[in-house]
Short mmCIF file of C-alpha atoms and ligand atoms in Angstrom, two decimals:
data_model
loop_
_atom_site.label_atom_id
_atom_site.label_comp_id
_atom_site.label_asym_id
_atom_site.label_seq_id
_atom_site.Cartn_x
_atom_site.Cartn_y
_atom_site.Cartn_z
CA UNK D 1 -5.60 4.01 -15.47
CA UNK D 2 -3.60 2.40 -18.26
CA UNK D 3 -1.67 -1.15 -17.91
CA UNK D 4 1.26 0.50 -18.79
CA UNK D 5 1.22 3.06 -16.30
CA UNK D 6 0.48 -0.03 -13.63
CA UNK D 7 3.70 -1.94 -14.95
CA UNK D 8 5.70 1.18 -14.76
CA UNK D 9 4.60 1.71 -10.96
CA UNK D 10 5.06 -2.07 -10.12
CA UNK D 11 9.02 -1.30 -11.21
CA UNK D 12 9.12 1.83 -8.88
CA UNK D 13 7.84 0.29 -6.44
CA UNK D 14 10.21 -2.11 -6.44
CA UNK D 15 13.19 0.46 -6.47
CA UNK D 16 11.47 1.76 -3.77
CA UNK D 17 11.23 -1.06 -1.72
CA UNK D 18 14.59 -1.96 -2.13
CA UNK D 19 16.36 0.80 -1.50
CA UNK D 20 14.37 1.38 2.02
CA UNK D 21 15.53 -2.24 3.09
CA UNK D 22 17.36 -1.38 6.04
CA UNK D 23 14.63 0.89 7.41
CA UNK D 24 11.78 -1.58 6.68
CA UNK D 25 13.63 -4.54 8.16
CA UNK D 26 14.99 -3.33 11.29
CA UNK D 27 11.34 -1.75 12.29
CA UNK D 28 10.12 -5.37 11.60
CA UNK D 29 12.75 -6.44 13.72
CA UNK D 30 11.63 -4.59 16.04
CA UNK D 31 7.63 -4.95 16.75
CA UNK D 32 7.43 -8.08 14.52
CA UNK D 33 9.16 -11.18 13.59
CA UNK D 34 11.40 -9.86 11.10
CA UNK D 35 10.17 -10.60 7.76
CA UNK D 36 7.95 -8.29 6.23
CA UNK D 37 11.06 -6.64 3.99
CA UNK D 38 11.46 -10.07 2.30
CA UNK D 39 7.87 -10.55 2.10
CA UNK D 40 7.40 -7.23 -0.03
CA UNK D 41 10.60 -8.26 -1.80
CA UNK D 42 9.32 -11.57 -2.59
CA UNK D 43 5.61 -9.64 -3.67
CA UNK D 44 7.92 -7.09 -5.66
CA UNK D 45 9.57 -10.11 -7.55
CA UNK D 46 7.05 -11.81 -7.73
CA UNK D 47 5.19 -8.93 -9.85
CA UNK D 48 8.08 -7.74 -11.96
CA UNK D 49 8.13 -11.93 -13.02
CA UNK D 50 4.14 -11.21 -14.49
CA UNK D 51 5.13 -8.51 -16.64
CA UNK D 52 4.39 -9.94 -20.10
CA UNK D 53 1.31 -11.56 -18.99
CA UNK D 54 -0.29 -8.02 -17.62
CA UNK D 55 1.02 -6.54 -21.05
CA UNK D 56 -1.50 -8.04 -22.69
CA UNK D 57 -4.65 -7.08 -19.83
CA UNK D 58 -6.90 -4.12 -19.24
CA UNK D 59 -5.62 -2.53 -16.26
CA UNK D 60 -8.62 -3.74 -14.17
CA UNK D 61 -7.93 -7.47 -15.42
CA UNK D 62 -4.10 -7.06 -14.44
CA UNK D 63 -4.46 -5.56 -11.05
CA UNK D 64 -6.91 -8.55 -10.31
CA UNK D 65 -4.44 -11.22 -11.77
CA UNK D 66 -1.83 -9.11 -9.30
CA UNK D 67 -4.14 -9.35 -6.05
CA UNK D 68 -4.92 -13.28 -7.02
CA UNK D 69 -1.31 -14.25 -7.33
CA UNK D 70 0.07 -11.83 -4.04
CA UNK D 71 -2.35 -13.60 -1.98
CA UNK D 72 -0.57 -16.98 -2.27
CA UNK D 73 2.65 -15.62 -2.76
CA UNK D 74 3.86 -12.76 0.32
CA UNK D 75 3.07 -14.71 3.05
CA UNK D 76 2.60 -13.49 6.44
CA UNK D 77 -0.16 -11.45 7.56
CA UNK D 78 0.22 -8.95 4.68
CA UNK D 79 -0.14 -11.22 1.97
CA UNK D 80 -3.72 -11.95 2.50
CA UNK D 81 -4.25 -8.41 3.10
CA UNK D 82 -2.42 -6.73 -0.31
CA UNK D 83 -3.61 -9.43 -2.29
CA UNK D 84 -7.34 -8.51 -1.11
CA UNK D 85 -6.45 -4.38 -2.12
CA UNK D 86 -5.14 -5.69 -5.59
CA UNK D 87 -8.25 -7.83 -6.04
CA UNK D 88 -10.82 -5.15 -4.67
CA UNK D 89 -9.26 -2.66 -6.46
CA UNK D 90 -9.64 -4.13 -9.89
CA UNK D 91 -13.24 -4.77 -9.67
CA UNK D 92 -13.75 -1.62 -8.26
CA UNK D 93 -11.82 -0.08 -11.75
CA UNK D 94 -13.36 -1.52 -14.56
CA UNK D 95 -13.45 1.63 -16.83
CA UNK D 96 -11.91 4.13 -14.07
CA UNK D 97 -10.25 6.99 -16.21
CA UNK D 98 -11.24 9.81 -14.33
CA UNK D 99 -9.35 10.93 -10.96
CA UNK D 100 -12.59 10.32 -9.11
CA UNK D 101 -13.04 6.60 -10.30
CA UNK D 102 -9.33 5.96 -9.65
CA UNK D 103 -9.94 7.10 -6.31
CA UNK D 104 -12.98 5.57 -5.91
CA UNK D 105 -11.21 1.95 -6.98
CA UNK D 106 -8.31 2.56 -4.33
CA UNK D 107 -10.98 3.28 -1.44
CA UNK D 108 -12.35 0.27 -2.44
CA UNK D 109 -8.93 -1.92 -2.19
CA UNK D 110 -8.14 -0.42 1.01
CA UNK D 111 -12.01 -0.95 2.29
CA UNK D 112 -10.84 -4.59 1.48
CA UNK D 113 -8.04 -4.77 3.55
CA UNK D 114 -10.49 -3.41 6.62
CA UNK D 115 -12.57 -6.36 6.24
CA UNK D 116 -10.08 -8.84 5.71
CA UNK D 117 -8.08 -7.77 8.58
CA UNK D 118 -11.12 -6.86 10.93
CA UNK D 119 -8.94 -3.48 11.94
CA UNK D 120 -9.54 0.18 11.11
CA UNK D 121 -7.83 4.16 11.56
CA UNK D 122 -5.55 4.15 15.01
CA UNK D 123 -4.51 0.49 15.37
CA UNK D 124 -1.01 0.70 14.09
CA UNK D 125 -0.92 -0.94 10.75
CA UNK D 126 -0.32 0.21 7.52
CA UNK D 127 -4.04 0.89 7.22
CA UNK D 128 -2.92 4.45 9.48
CA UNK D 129 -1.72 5.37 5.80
CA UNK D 130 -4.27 3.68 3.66
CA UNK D 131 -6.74 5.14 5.01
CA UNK D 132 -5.76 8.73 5.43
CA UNK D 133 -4.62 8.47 2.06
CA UNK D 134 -8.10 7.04 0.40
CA UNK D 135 -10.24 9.26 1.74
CA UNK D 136 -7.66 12.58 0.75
CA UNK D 137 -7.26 10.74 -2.45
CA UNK D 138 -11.36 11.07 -3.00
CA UNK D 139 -12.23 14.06 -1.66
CA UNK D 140 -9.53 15.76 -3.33
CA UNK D 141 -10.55 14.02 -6.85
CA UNK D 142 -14.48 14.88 -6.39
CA UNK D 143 -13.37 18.50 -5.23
CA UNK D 144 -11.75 18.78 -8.79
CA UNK D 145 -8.15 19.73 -7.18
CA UNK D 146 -5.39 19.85 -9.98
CA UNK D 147 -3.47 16.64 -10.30
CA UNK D 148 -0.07 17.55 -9.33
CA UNK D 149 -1.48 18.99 -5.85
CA UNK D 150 -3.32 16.36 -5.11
CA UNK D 151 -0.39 13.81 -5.79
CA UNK D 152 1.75 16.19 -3.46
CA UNK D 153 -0.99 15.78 -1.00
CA UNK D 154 -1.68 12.05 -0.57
CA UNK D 155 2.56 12.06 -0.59
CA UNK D 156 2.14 14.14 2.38
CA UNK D 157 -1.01 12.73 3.95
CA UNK D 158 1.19 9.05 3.95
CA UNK D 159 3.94 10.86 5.72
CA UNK D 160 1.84 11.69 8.80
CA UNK D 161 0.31 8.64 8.86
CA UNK D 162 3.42 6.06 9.43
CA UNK D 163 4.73 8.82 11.87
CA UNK D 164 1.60 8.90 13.48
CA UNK D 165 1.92 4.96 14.14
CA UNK D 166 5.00 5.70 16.21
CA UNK D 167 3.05 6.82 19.64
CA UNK D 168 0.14 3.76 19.04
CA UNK D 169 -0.64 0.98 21.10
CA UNK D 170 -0.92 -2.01 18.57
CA UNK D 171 -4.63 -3.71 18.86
CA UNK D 172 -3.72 -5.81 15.69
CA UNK D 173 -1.26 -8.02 14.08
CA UNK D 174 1.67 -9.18 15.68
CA UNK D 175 2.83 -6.02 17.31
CA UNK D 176 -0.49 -6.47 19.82
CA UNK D 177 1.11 -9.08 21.63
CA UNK D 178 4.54 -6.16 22.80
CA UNK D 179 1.59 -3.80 24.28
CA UNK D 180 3.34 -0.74 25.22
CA UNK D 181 6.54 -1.79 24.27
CA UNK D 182 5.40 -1.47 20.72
CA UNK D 183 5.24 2.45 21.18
CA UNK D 184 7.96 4.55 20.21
CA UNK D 185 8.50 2.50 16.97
CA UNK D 186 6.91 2.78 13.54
CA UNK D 187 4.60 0.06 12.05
CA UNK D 188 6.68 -1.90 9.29
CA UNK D 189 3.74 -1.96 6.95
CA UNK D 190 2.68 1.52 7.26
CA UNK D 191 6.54 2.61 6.38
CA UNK D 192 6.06 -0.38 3.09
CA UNK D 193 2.39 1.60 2.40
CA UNK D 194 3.75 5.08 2.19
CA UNK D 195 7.23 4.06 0.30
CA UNK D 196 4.89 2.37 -2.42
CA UNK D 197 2.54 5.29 -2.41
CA UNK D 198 5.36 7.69 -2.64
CA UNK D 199 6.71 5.98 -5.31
CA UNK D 200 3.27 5.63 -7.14
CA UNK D 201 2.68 9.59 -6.52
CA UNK D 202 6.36 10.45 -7.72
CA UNK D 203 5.95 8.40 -10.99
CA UNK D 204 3.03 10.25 -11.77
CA UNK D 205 3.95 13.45 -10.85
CA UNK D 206 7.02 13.42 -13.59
P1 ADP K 301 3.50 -10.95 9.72
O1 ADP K 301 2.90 -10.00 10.69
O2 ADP K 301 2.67 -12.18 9.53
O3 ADP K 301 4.94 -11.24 10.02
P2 ADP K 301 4.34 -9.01 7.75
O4 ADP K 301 5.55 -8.83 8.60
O5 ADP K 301 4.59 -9.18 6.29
O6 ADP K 301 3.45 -10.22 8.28
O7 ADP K 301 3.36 -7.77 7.89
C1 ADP K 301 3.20 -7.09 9.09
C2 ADP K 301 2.33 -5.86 8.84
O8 ADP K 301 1.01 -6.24 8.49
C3 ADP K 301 2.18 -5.00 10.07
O9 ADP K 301 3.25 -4.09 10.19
C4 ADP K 301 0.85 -4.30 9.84
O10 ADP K 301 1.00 -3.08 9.14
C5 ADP K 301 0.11 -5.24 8.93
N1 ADP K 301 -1.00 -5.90 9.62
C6 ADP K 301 -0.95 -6.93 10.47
N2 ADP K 301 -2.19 -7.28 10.87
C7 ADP K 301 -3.05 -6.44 10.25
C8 ADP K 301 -4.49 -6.28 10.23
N3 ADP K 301 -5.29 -7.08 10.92
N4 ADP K 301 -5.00 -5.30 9.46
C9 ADP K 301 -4.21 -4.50 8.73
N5 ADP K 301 -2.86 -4.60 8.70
C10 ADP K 301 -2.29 -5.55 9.44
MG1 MG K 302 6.51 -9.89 10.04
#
């Protein structure tokens, strides 16, 4: 990992965001209350407005100073919880270089979000994509797979993770209270999760 690197990824993922606003907000709009596309918009800004402070950081030290300053500033339900991935994933990555330790600092960020929002694999949120994704990401990494497969990979591994959120029954977040009028639509922050992996992947894959 390299700062630079993390302040080129926090400007595609803000491309990235924005140009799936339509999508994002209308499944919000649909299971939710609405807001989680100006909530990532607002985390996205909010980022992009730290850019000469993280200059000057280790990449560990910036995605920390990240996680601290998300978790005041989204809002919602998903505030709390990406702040808590930023934060857990920059302890996790003092000194990761190394595929494995990268992987091994983004398993613990997404660990964070399971404990933060008590929920796990098959409860419609975006952790249907984290998780999927963290534990490709490491087993791929300690297998020794070349980088550009594994990046095409975890793209792929996100994919089938929001679509798998389609046909779940929501145990968590706001989506719980529609029970099974929740199925048949995609979680909102799964779809955020695998547009900012996607983007992550795609910037590293050129
Ligand atoms: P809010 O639900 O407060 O309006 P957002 O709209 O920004 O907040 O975020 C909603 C997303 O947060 C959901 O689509 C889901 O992916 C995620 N989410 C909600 N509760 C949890 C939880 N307990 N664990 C993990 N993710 C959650
Ligand atoms: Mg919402």
């Amino acid at each position: 990992m390299n700062t630079d690197f993390i302040l080129q990824a926090a400007e595609a993922v803000n491309a990235a965001i924005l140009a799936h606003e339509p999508e994002i907000e209308s499944l919000d709009r649909a299971i939710g209350d609405g807001d989680h596309f100006i909530n990532m918009k607002r985390g996205c800004a909010t980022v992009a407005a730290m850019r000469a402070e993280l200059a000057e950081l280790s990449p560990d030290a910036a995605l920390q100073k990240v996680g601290m300053k998300l978790l005041s500033t989204i809002g919602g339900a998903s505030g709390p919880l990406i702040g808590s991935f930023f934060i857990a994933m920059g302890k996790a990555g003092k000194e990761a270089e190394t595929l494995p330790q990268i992987a091994a600092a983004f398993a613990a960020g997404v660990e964070a979000i399971k404990l933060r929002g008590k929920a796990d694999v098959g409860e419609k949120t975006m952790l249907d994509v984290l998780i999927p994704v963290a534990q490709t990401f490491t087993r791929l990494a300690n297998e020794g797979c070349a980088r550009d497969e594994l990046l095409r990979t975890i793209k792929r591994e996100a994919e089938q993770g929001v679509l798998a959120t389609r046909d779940m029954i929501a145990t968590k977040g706001r989506a719980a209270f529609l029970g099974e009028r929740a199925v048949g639509h995609i979680d909102p922050g799964a779809k955020s999760s695998q547009v900012i992996i996607c983007a992550v992947c795609d910037l590293a894959l050129v």
